mmCIF file of C-alpha atoms (C1' of nucleotides) in Angstrom:
data_model
loop_
_atom_site.group_PDB
_atom_site.id
_atom_site.type_symbol
_atom_site.label_atom_id
_atom_site.label_comp_id
_atom_site.label_asym_id
_atom_site.label_seq_id
_atom_site.Cartn_x
_atom_site.Cartn_y
_atom_site.Cartn_z
ATOM 1 C CA MET A 6 65.461 18.193 114.828
ATOM 2 C CA THR A 7 62.748 20.767 114.635
ATOM 3 C CA LEU A 8 63.049 21.566 118.306
ATOM 4 C CA LEU A 9 66.471 22.892 119.009
ATOM 5 C CA ARG A 10 65.949 23.487 122.685
ATOM 6 C CA ASP A 11 69.042 21.713 123.913
ATOM 7 C CA GLU A 12 71.218 22.849 121.082
ATOM 8 C CA GLY A 13 70.118 26.464 121.108
ATOM 9 C CA LEU A 14 72.930 28.827 121.953
ATOM 10 C CA THR A 15 72.511 32.048 123.818
ATOM 11 C CA ALA A 16 73.583 35.232 122.117
ATOM 12 C CA GLU A 17 76.538 35.399 124.450
ATOM 13 C CA GLU A 18 77.670 31.894 123.639
ATOM 14 C CA LEU A 19 77.472 32.526 119.935
ATOM 15 C CA ALA A 20 79.276 35.825 120.335
ATOM 16 C CA VAL A 21 82.068 34.178 122.268
ATOM 17 C CA TRP A 22 82.463 31.535 119.616
ATOM 18 C CA ARG A 23 82.699 34.130 116.889
ATOM 19 C CA MET A 24 85.155 36.240 118.793
ATOM 20 C CA LEU A 25 87.292 33.195 119.334
ATOM 21 C CA GLN A 26 87.279 32.430 115.635
ATOM 22 C CA ARG A 27 88.148 35.964 114.689
ATOM 23 C CA ALA A 28 90.886 36.181 117.269
ATOM 24 C CA GLN A 29 92.455 32.957 116.175
ATOM 25 C CA VAL A 30 92.412 33.830 112.498
ATOM 26 C CA ARG A 31 93.803 37.272 113.143
ATOM 27 C CA ILE A 32 96.583 36.108 115.377
ATOM 28 C CA THR A 33 97.623 33.377 112.993
ATOM 29 C CA ARG A 34 97.551 35.601 109.937
ATOM 30 C CA ARG A 35 99.636 38.298 111.539
ATOM 31 C CA LEU A 36 102.134 35.818 112.800
ATOM 32 C CA GLU A 37 102.409 34.211 109.390
ATOM 33 C CA SER A 38 102.694 37.525 107.643
ATOM 34 C CA GLU A 39 105.415 38.739 109.986
ATOM 35 C CA LEU A 40 107.423 35.560 109.521
ATOM 36 C CA LEU A 41 106.961 35.821 105.791
ATOM 37 C CA VAL A 42 108.095 39.395 105.351
ATOM 38 C CA ALA A 43 110.927 39.175 107.853
ATOM 39 C CA HIS A 44 112.273 35.702 107.107
ATOM 40 C CA ASP A 45 110.445 34.377 104.060
ATOM 41 C CA LEU A 46 109.310 31.500 106.224
ATOM 42 C CA PRO A 47 105.694 30.316 106.392
ATOM 43 C CA LEU A 48 104.289 29.536 109.797
ATOM 44 C CA ALA A 49 103.891 25.850 109.026
ATOM 45 C CA SER A 50 107.548 25.638 108.045
ATOM 46 C CA TYR A 51 108.553 27.418 111.207
ATOM 47 C CA GLU A 52 106.635 24.960 113.278
ATOM 48 C CA VAL A 53 108.232 21.999 111.578
ATOM 49 C CA LEU A 54 111.683 23.407 112.194
ATOM 50 C CA MET A 55 110.790 24.129 115.798
ATOM 51 C CA GLN A 56 109.528 20.612 116.406
ATOM 52 C CA LEU A 57 112.652 19.145 114.870
ATOM 53 C CA ALA A 58 114.895 21.395 116.923
ATOM 54 C CA GLU A 59 113.230 20.221 120.097
ATOM 55 C CA ALA A 60 113.381 16.563 119.202
ATOM 56 C CA ALA A 61 116.161 14.236 120.237
ATOM 57 C CA GLY A 62 118.836 14.096 117.560
ATOM 58 C CA ARG A 63 117.051 16.921 115.752
ATOM 59 C CA ARG A 64 115.034 14.285 113.945
ATOM 60 C CA LEU A 65 111.518 12.972 113.879
ATOM 61 C CA ARG A 66 109.665 10.328 111.935
ATOM 62 C CA MET A 67 107.412 11.721 109.259
ATOM 63 C CA ASN A 68 104.346 10.293 110.866
ATOM 64 C CA ASP A 69 105.171 11.623 114.275
ATOM 65 C CA LEU A 70 105.968 15.031 112.872
ATOM 66 C CA ALA A 71 102.717 15.165 110.953
ATOM 67 C CA ASP A 72 100.809 14.659 114.175
ATOM 68 C CA ARG A 73 102.715 17.355 115.960
ATOM 69 C CA VAL A 74 102.170 20.021 113.364
ATOM 70 C CA LEU A 75 98.592 18.975 112.648
ATOM 71 C CA LEU A 76 99.167 18.196 109.016
ATOM 72 C CA SER A 77 98.036 15.318 106.872
ATOM 73 C CA ARG A 78 100.728 12.849 105.873
ATOM 74 C CA SER A 79 100.659 13.992 102.298
ATOM 75 C CA GLY A 80 100.724 17.584 103.378
ATOM 76 C CA LEU A 81 103.830 16.948 105.402
ATOM 77 C CA THR A 82 105.475 15.119 102.516
ATOM 78 C CA ARG A 83 105.150 18.218 100.331
ATOM 79 C CA LEU A 84 106.206 20.568 103.082
ATOM 80 C CA ILE A 85 109.323 18.528 103.775
ATOM 81 C CA ASP A 86 109.965 18.482 100.026
ATOM 82 C CA ARG A 87 110.083 22.261 100.075
ATOM 83 C CA LEU A 88 112.201 22.481 103.193
ATOM 84 C CA GLN A 89 114.586 19.933 101.758
ATOM 85 C CA ARG A 90 114.802 21.844 98.490
ATOM 86 C CA ASP A 91 115.760 24.897 100.537
ATOM 87 C CA GLY A 92 118.334 22.903 102.468
ATOM 88 C CA LEU A 93 116.714 23.360 105.856
ATOM 89 C CA VAL A 94 115.931 19.717 106.363
ATOM 90 C CA THR A 95 117.154 16.339 105.129
ATOM 91 C CA ARG A 96 115.548 12.977 104.892
ATOM 92 C CA GLU A 97 117.380 10.065 106.443
ATOM 93 C CA ALA A 98 116.518 6.428 106.401
ATOM 94 C CA CYS A 99 115.442 4.772 109.596
ATOM 95 C CA PRO A 100 117.708 1.860 110.571
ATOM 96 C CA ASP A 101 115.070 -0.121 112.459
ATOM 97 C CA ASP A 102 112.373 0.159 109.859
ATOM 98 C CA ALA A 103 113.156 0.361 106.184
ATOM 99 C CA ARG A 104 109.806 1.985 105.491
ATOM 100 C CA GLY A 105 110.480 4.793 107.883
ATOM 101 C CA LEU A 106 112.118 8.125 107.217
ATOM 102 C CA PHE A 107 113.456 10.743 109.530
ATOM 103 C CA ALA A 108 113.137 14.384 108.784
ATOM 104 C CA VAL A 109 116.376 15.852 110.107
ATOM 105 C CA LEU A 110 117.093 19.485 110.817
ATOM 106 C CA THR A 111 120.215 20.713 109.044
ATOM 107 C CA ASP A 112 122.532 23.372 110.383
ATOM 108 C CA ALA A 113 121.110 25.758 107.833
ATOM 109 C CA GLY A 114 117.662 24.904 109.114
ATOM 110 C CA ALA A 115 118.711 25.534 112.675
ATOM 111 C CA GLY A 116 120.123 28.857 111.554
ATOM 112 C CA ARG A 117 116.936 29.947 109.866
ATOM 113 C CA LEU A 118 114.983 28.855 112.885
ATOM 114 C CA ALA A 119 117.212 30.889 115.157
ATOM 115 C CA GLU A 120 116.784 33.938 112.958
ATOM 116 C CA ALA A 121 113.044 33.627 112.908
ATOM 117 C CA THR A 122 112.480 32.729 116.523
ATOM 118 C CA PRO A 123 112.554 36.266 117.934
ATOM 119 C CA THR A 124 109.916 37.292 115.410
ATOM 120 C CA TYR A 125 107.815 34.294 116.307
ATOM 121 C CA LEU A 126 108.040 34.782 120.046
ATOM 122 C CA ARG A 127 107.484 38.499 119.823
ATOM 123 C CA GLY A 128 104.445 37.846 117.681
ATOM 124 C CA ILE A 129 102.944 35.484 120.191
ATOM 125 C CA ARG A 130 103.589 37.902 122.962
ATOM 126 C CA THR A 131 102.198 41.000 121.321
ATOM 127 C CA GLN A 132 99.324 39.354 119.474
ATOM 128 C CA PHE A 133 98.242 37.060 122.222
ATOM 129 C CA LEU A 134 99.909 36.970 125.597
ATOM 130 C CA ASP A 135 99.849 40.715 126.149
ATOM 131 C CA MET A 136 96.072 40.588 126.077
ATOM 132 C CA LEU A 137 95.941 38.212 128.993
ATOM 133 C CA GLY A 138 95.711 39.488 132.493
ATOM 134 C CA ASN A 139 98.138 37.762 134.794
ATOM 135 C CA GLY A 140 95.486 35.763 136.583
ATOM 136 C CA GLU A 141 94.077 34.614 133.300
ATOM 137 C CA MET A 142 97.046 32.519 132.317
ATOM 138 C CA GLY A 143 96.154 29.844 134.824
ATOM 139 C CA GLN A 144 92.503 29.997 133.935
ATOM 140 C CA ILE A 145 93.180 29.634 130.253
ATOM 141 C CA ARG A 146 95.623 26.847 130.809
ATOM 142 C CA ALA A 147 93.101 24.911 132.834
ATOM 143 C CA MET A 148 90.417 25.421 130.254
ATOM 144 C CA LEU A 149 92.622 24.475 127.348
ATOM 145 C CA GLY A 150 93.777 21.448 129.252
ATOM 146 C CA ARG A 151 90.184 20.354 129.561
ATOM 147 C CA LEU A 152 89.528 21.025 125.886
ATOM 148 C CA ASP A 153 92.592 19.013 125.044
ATOM 149 C CA ALA A 154 91.660 16.076 127.189
ATOM 150 C CA ALA A 155 88.100 16.068 125.961
ATOM 151 C CA GLY A 156 89.409 16.419 122.457
ATOM 152 C CA VAL A 157 91.355 13.211 122.480
ATOM 153 C CA THR A 158 88.634 11.117 124.031
ATOM 154 C CA GLY A 159 86.018 13.059 122.145
ATOM 155 C CA ALA A 160 87.559 11.910 118.899
ATOM 156 C CA ALA A 161 86.665 8.327 119.670
ATOM 157 C CA ALA A 162 83.220 9.282 120.964
ATOM 158 C CA SER A 163 82.643 11.347 117.884
ATOM 159 C CA ALA A 164 83.678 8.514 115.619
ATOM 160 C CA ALA A 165 81.492 6.136 117.582
ATOM 161 C CA GLY A 166 78.429 8.283 117.134
ATOM 162 C CA GLY A 167 78.885 11.110 119.587
ATOM 163 C CA GLY A 168 75.626 10.543 121.370
ATOM 164 C CA ALA A 169 75.702 10.121 125.098
ATOM 165 C CA PRO A 170 78.168 11.743 127.474
ATOM 166 C CA MET B 23 118.746 31.885 119.999
ATOM 167 C CA THR B 24 121.279 33.318 122.358
ATOM 168 C CA LEU B 25 119.690 36.024 124.461
ATOM 169 C CA LEU B 26 116.000 36.253 124.050
ATOM 170 C CA ARG B 27 115.416 37.950 127.349
ATOM 171 C CA ASP B 28 112.465 40.167 126.573
ATOM 172 C CA GLU B 29 110.973 37.938 123.980
ATOM 173 C CA GLY B 30 111.590 34.749 125.863
ATOM 174 C CA LEU B 31 108.444 32.886 126.706
ATOM 175 C CA THR B 32 108.068 30.740 129.742
ATOM 176 C CA ALA B 33 107.342 27.094 129.185
ATOM 177 C CA GLU B 34 103.823 27.685 130.393
ATOM 178 C CA GLU B 35 103.211 30.515 127.957
ATOM 179 C CA LEU B 36 104.450 28.488 125.051
ATOM 180 C CA ALA B 37 102.412 25.510 126.148
ATOM 181 C CA VAL B 38 99.273 27.612 126.359
ATOM 182 C CA TRP B 39 99.854 28.973 122.901
ATOM 183 C CA ARG B 40 100.281 25.499 121.470
ATOM 184 C CA MET B 41 97.248 24.151 123.229
ATOM 185 C CA LEU B 42 95.239 27.030 121.864
ATOM 186 C CA GLN B 43 96.401 26.297 118.368
ATOM 187 C CA ARG B 44 95.610 22.622 118.638
ATOM 188 C CA ALA B 45 92.239 23.251 120.177
ATOM 189 C CA GLN B 46 91.252 25.688 117.502
ATOM 190 C CA VAL B 47 92.320 23.446 114.658
ATOM 191 C CA ARG B 48 90.596 20.467 116.175
ATOM 192 C CA ILE B 49 87.342 22.236 116.829
ATOM 193 C CA THR B 50 87.243 23.724 113.375
ATOM 194 C CA ARG B 51 88.064 20.490 111.615
ATOM 195 C CA ARG B 52 85.437 18.525 113.455
ATOM 196 C CA LEU B 53 82.824 21.127 112.844
ATOM 197 C CA GLU B 54 83.681 21.239 109.163
ATOM 198 C CA SER B 55 83.721 17.504 108.866
ATOM 199 C CA GLU B 56 80.342 17.147 110.559
ATOM 200 C CA LEU B 57 78.770 19.742 108.319
ATOM 201 C CA LEU B 58 80.303 18.082 105.318
ATOM 202 C CA VAL B 59 79.123 14.572 105.989
ATOM 203 C CA ALA B 60 75.688 15.584 107.226
ATOM 204 C CA HIS B 61 74.871 18.390 104.816
ATOM 205 C CA ASP B 62 77.588 18.531 102.190
ATOM 206 C CA LEU B 63 78.215 22.086 103.291
ATOM 207 C CA PRO B 64 81.682 23.440 104.054
ATOM 208 C CA LEU B 65 82.064 25.573 107.142
ATOM 209 C CA ALA B 66 82.910 28.693 105.144
ATOM 210 C CA SER B 67 79.735 28.288 103.123
ATOM 211 C CA TYR B 68 77.709 27.832 106.257
ATOM 212 C CA GLU B 69 79.084 31.008 107.691
ATOM 213 C CA VAL B 70 78.274 32.976 104.578
ATOM 214 C CA LEU B 71 74.698 31.723 104.631
ATOM 215 C CA MET B 72 74.432 32.508 108.305
ATOM 216 C CA GLN B 73 75.688 36.053 107.867
ATOM 217 C CA LEU B 74 73.264 36.628 105.033
ATOM 218 C CA ALA B 75 70.368 35.230 107.013
ATOM 219 C CA GLU B 76 71.088 37.634 109.823
ATOM 220 C CA ALA B 77 71.482 40.638 107.584
ATOM 221 C CA ALA B 78 68.688 43.030 106.726
ATOM 222 C CA GLY B 79 66.965 41.973 103.543
ATOM 223 C CA ARG B 80 68.989 38.770 103.584
ATOM 224 C CA ARG B 81 71.626 40.606 101.598
ATOM 225 C CA LEU B 82 75.099 41.975 102.122
ATOM 226 C CA ARG B 83 77.629 43.765 99.986
ATOM 227 C CA MET B 84 80.469 41.544 98.874
ATOM 228 C CA ASN B 85 83.023 43.628 100.659
ATOM 229 C CA ASP B 86 81.117 43.703 103.880
ATOM 230 C CA LEU B 87 80.531 39.995 103.726
ATOM 231 C CA ALA B 88 84.187 39.285 103.069
ATOM 232 C CA ASP B 89 85.093 41.118 106.251
ATOM 233 C CA ARG B 90 82.558 39.228 108.285
ATOM 234 C CA VAL B 91 83.650 35.799 107.199
ATOM 235 C CA LEU B 92 87.341 36.674 107.245
ATOM 236 C CA LEU B 93 87.948 35.933 103.615
ATOM 237 C CA SER B 94 89.832 37.860 100.981
ATOM 238 C CA ARG B 95 87.705 39.550 98.334
ATOM 239 C CA SER B 96 88.796 37.107 95.711
ATOM 240 C CA GLY B 97 88.171 34.224 98.024
ATOM 241 C CA LEU B 98 84.651 35.426 98.590
ATOM 242 C CA THR B 99 84.083 35.916 94.869
ATOM 243 C CA ARG B 100 84.810 32.236 94.256
ATOM 244 C CA LEU B 101 82.830 31.077 97.228
ATOM 245 C CA ILE B 102 79.801 33.060 96.112
ATOM 246 C CA ASP B 103 80.315 31.616 92.637
ATOM 247 C CA ARG B 104 79.919 28.157 94.093
ATOM 248 C CA LEU B 105 76.956 29.047 96.256
ATOM 249 C CA GLN B 106 75.293 30.703 93.306
ATOM 250 C CA ARG B 107 75.932 27.676 91.127
ATOM 251 C CA ASP B 108 74.188 25.622 93.784
ATOM 252 C CA GLY B 109 71.309 28.054 93.936
ATOM 253 C CA LEU B 110 71.809 29.024 97.568
ATOM 254 C CA VAL B 111 72.661 32.626 96.849
ATOM 255 C CA THR B 112 72.112 35.183 94.099
ATOM 256 C CA ARG B 113 73.958 38.288 93.085
ATOM 257 C CA GLU B 114 71.973 41.477 92.769
ATOM 258 C CA ALA B 115 73.079 44.880 91.628
ATOM 259 C CA CYS B 116 73.240 47.669 94.153
ATOM 260 C CA PRO B 117 71.056 50.626 93.211
ATOM 261 C CA ASP B 118 73.141 53.262 94.977
ATOM 262 C CA ASP B 119 76.476 52.165 93.662
ATOM 263 C CA ALA B 120 76.880 50.642 90.253
ATOM 264 C CA ARG B 121 80.114 48.927 91.303
ATOM 265 C CA GLY B 122 78.474 47.224 94.188
ATOM 266 C CA LEU B 123 76.897 43.812 94.329
ATOM 267 C CA PHE B 124 74.727 42.244 96.898
ATOM 268 C CA ALA B 125 74.969 38.614 97.733
ATOM 269 C CA VAL B 126 71.406 37.595 98.489
ATOM 270 C CA LEU B 127 70.259 34.493 100.285
ATOM 271 C CA THR B 128 67.726 32.503 98.281
ATOM 272 C CA ASP B 129 64.933 30.427 99.770
ATOM 273 C CA ALA B 130 66.891 27.335 98.900
ATOM 274 C CA GLY B 131 69.841 28.807 100.726
ATOM 275 C CA ALA B 132 67.752 29.554 103.768
ATOM 276 C CA GLY B 133 66.511 25.977 103.655
ATOM 277 C CA ARG B 134 69.983 24.504 103.564
ATOM 278 C CA LEU B 135 71.005 26.797 106.360
ATOM 279 C CA ALA B 136 68.073 25.687 108.475
ATOM 280 C CA GLU B 137 68.927 22.045 107.859
ATOM 281 C CA ALA B 138 72.542 22.528 108.820
ATOM 282 C CA THR B 139 72.064 24.790 111.790
ATOM 283 C CA PRO B 140 71.368 22.092 114.379
ATOM 284 C CA THR B 141 74.561 20.342 113.373
ATOM 285 C CA TYR B 142 76.475 23.560 113.594
ATOM 286 C CA LEU B 143 75.134 24.562 116.983
ATOM 287 C CA ARG B 144 75.516 21.105 118.420
ATOM 288 C CA GLY B 145 79.083 21.059 117.189
ATOM 289 C CA ILE B 146 79.924 24.305 118.896
ATOM 290 C CA ARG B 147 78.325 23.135 122.071
ATOM 291 C CA THR B 148 79.946 19.748 122.277
ATOM 292 C CA GLN B 149 83.327 20.701 120.873
ATOM 293 C CA PHE B 150 83.716 23.965 122.667
ATOM 294 C CA LEU B 151 81.138 25.265 125.090
ATOM 295 C CA ASP B 152 80.801 22.061 127.070
ATOM 296 C CA MET B 153 84.419 22.380 128.087
ATOM 297 C CA LEU B 154 83.837 25.726 129.709
ATOM 298 C CA GLY B 155 82.948 25.929 133.335
ATOM 299 C CA ASN B 156 80.065 28.270 133.976
ATOM 300 C CA GLY B 157 82.185 30.950 135.504
ATOM 301 C CA GLU B 158 84.555 30.793 132.609
ATOM 302 C CA MET B 159 82.137 32.176 130.039
ATOM 303 C CA GLY B 160 82.438 35.665 131.423
ATOM 304 C CA GLN B 161 86.177 35.382 131.804
ATOM 305 C CA ILE B 162 86.632 34.241 128.248
ATOM 306 C CA ARG B 163 84.298 36.854 126.901
ATOM 307 C CA ALA B 164 86.247 39.592 128.650
ATOM 308 C CA MET B 165 89.533 38.257 127.407
ATOM 309 C CA LEU B 166 88.345 37.854 123.849
ATOM 310 C CA GLY B 167 86.879 41.317 123.969
ATOM 311 C CA ARG B 168 90.282 42.655 124.863
ATOM 312 C CA LEU B 169 91.941 40.641 122.124
ATOM 313 C CA ASP B 170 89.393 41.966 119.686
ATOM 314 C CA ALA B 171 89.837 45.573 120.678
ATOM 315 C CA ALA B 172 93.596 45.293 120.629
ATOM 316 C CA GLY B 173 93.336 43.517 117.314
ATOM 317 C CA VAL B 174 91.615 46.376 115.551
ATOM 318 C CA THR B 175 93.928 49.064 116.820
ATOM 319 C CA GLY B 176 96.875 46.739 116.521
ATOM 320 C CA ALA B 177 96.106 46.377 112.829
ATOM 321 C CA ALA B 178 96.816 50.029 112.229
ATOM 322 C CA ALA B 179 99.972 49.915 114.317
ATOM 323 C CA SER B 180 101.091 46.814 112.505
ATOM 324 C CA ALA B 181 100.363 48.348 109.100
ATOM 325 C CA ALA B 182 102.196 51.510 110.088
ATOM 326 C CA GLY B 183 105.387 49.602 110.613
ATOM 327 C CA GLY B 184 104.877 47.934 113.937
ATOM 328 C CA GLY B 185 108.185 49.113 115.274
ATOM 329 C CA ALA B 186 108.613 51.939 117.714
ATOM 330 C CA PRO B 187 105.710 53.658 119.437
ATOM 331 C "C1'" DA C 3 83.911 70.349 84.260
ATOM 332 C "C1'" DG C 4 87.796 67.374 84.317
ATOM 333 C "C1'" DG C 5 91.342 64.637 85.937
ATOM 334 C "C1'" DA C 6 93.939 62.359 89.983
ATOM 335 C "C1'" DC C 7 92.929 59.055 93.442
ATOM 336 C "C1'" DG C 8 90.403 55.554 96.024
ATOM 337 C "C1'" DT C 9 86.930 51.645 96.024
ATOM 338 C "C1'" DT C 10 84.470 47.485 94.434
ATOM 339 C "C1'" DG C 11 84.460 43.302 92.537
ATOM 340 C "C1'" DT C 12 86.465 39.855 89.184
ATOM 341 C "C1'" DT C 13 90.268 37.307 86.904
ATOM 342 C "C1'" DG C 14 95.104 35.007 86.071
ATOM 343 C "C1'" DC C 15 98.231 32.687 88.453
ATOM 344 C "C1'" DA C 16 100.519 30.043 91.839
ATOM 345 C "C1'" DC C 17 100.602 27.412 95.891
ATOM 346 C "C1'" DA C 18 99.289 24.786 99.963
ATOM 347 C "C1'" DG C 19 96.579 21.125 101.619
ATOM 348 C "C1'" DA C 20 93.342 17.027 101.623
ATOM 349 C "C1'" DC C 21 91.772 12.550 99.814
ATOM 350 C "C1'" DA C 22 92.357 8.534 97.323
ATOM 351 C "C1'" DT C 23 95.587 5.523 95.536
ATOM 352 C "C1'" DC C 24 100.016 3.301 95.042
ATOM 353 C "C1'" DT C 25 104.429 0.955 96.408
ATOM 354 C "C1'" DA C 26 107.495 -0.885 99.673
ATOM 355 C "C1'" DA C 27 108.239 -2.970 103.840
ATOM 356 C "C1'" DC C 28 106.869 -5.126 108.240
ATOM 357 C "C1'" DA C 29 104.118 -8.680 111.306
ATOM 358 C "C1'" DG C 30 101.666 -12.776 111.960
ATOM 359 C "C1'" DC C 31 100.213 -17.323 110.823
ATOM 360 C "C1'" DA C 32 99.762 -21.552 108.473
ATOM 361 C "C1'" DT D 16 108.355 -20.300 102.879
ATOM 362 C "C1'" DG D 17 104.364 -18.288 101.129
ATOM 363 C "C1'" DC D 18 99.943 -15.701 102.152
ATOM 364 C "C1'" DT D 19 97.198 -11.966 104.317
ATOM 365 C "C1'" DG D 20 96.734 -7.799 106.414
ATOM 366 C "C1'" DT D 21 98.790 -3.408 108.169
ATOM 367 C "C1'" DT D 22 101.717 0.602 108.235
ATOM 368 C "C1'" DA D 23 104.979 4.382 106.339
ATOM 369 C "C1'" DG D 24 105.591 7.478 102.863
ATOM 370 C "C1'" DA D 25 105.115 9.279 98.180
ATOM 371 C "C1'" DT D 26 102.153 10.814 94.141
ATOM 372 C "C1'" DG D 27 98.118 12.137 91.127
ATOM 373 C "C1'" DT D 28 94.439 15.021 91.247
ATOM 374 C "C1'" DC D 29 91.233 18.390 92.896
ATOM 375 C "C1'" DT D 30 89.622 22.173 95.741
ATOM 376 C "C1'" DG D 31 90.154 26.344 97.990
ATOM 377 C "C1'" DT D 32 92.679 30.593 98.934
ATOM 378 C "C1'" DG D 33 95.561 34.670 98.577
ATOM 379 C "C1'" DC D 34 98.104 38.156 95.851
ATOM 380 C "C1'" DA D 35 98.727 41.058 91.998
ATOM 381 C "C1'" DA D 36 96.694 43.043 88.076
ATOM 382 C "C1'" DC D 37 92.637 44.813 85.998
ATOM 383 C "C1'" DA D 38 88.136 47.217 84.766
ATOM 384 C "C1'" DA D 39 84.490 49.833 86.107
ATOM 385 C "C1'" DC D 40 82.766 53.164 88.916
ATOM 386 C "C1'" DG D 41 82.654 56.818 92.553
ATOM 387 C "C1'" DT D 42 84.808 61.006 95.108
ATOM 388 C "C1'" DC D 43 87.167 64.864 95.702
ATOM 389 C "C1'" DC D 44 89.688 68.816 94.571
ATOM 390 C "C1'" DT D 45 90.879 72.552 91.878
#
DNA sequence: AGGACGTTGTTGCACAGACATCTAACAGCA
DNA sequence: TGCTGTTAGATGTCTGTGCAACAACGTCCT
């Protein structure tokens, strides 16, 4: 532990990490703020509505949805509470499994989503995509794909002790 | 949802954006969790200690520090409250400006930072840097640099109304 | 000087999210 | 059929964060 050697990061590596953090926070905050002022819709809510809109039958199991929007189960419960209170989403029982619930997008929810979508897409484009050179798209995609793959397997490795490659 | 034309994102663009989001959340959560279990130190606290350690005289004005760790002023006030309660940081008056306060890293704080640093660096390496091919470092750095530059100027544009040029 | 205006940091408040815990419902097995 | 264990969601509680309001101080301008 005293000798870092292997773990030591170069100045460039550390700088890249910090830039990535800053970029991510900034992009996310601006996006959220734009959605909030223009449509009174938090980013997390937008993403729930978007996932539901894309899903078959405009519905998704709570558990499934929680995974997609990277929220804890309890977190999703409260978020769906709010969306349901605002009429954007309903809960429906699952026929196959009496424990299960579907979160279902209402027409009002689809409407709000449609209103907000241009803001969302424009935000992603101006805050993020515009900064990418054309050749970089492929590069980034490849890299993120690797991060993603390693992420899933890495979860198990990490839980198992994270030692050897 | 009818004609998005200009704002419309290709499937690839949207996919890249989502992968980026997922990757960032995953990396951050793992890092935080590792720091928490190994050193009982949240990521935000670690970053404050790190910034202070790097600063001249191990001290930084609250405002300055808030900018560096991407926290609101009030958020930083509470965080420093906690760190001070734990003896990792002290507040000291600023001689030049009676409104100002320095957050100052204590020896205990420096100790905790030193303990946690290997975990932090190893986390960044295994969660993030290992996924980058060697050639990609430069690519990413360039891209993030552009994002960063655009971010700063974009802030003014955004604050000014964000609409027409 | 003296007063308008901006800055610095803290506080009241509200809210979003996580963790632990709980209940209801399923699956398997004797 | 009655246990045991597991899974899906909901709730209680706690922490952390941002925003708006505030107090204290500095700056600038006339």
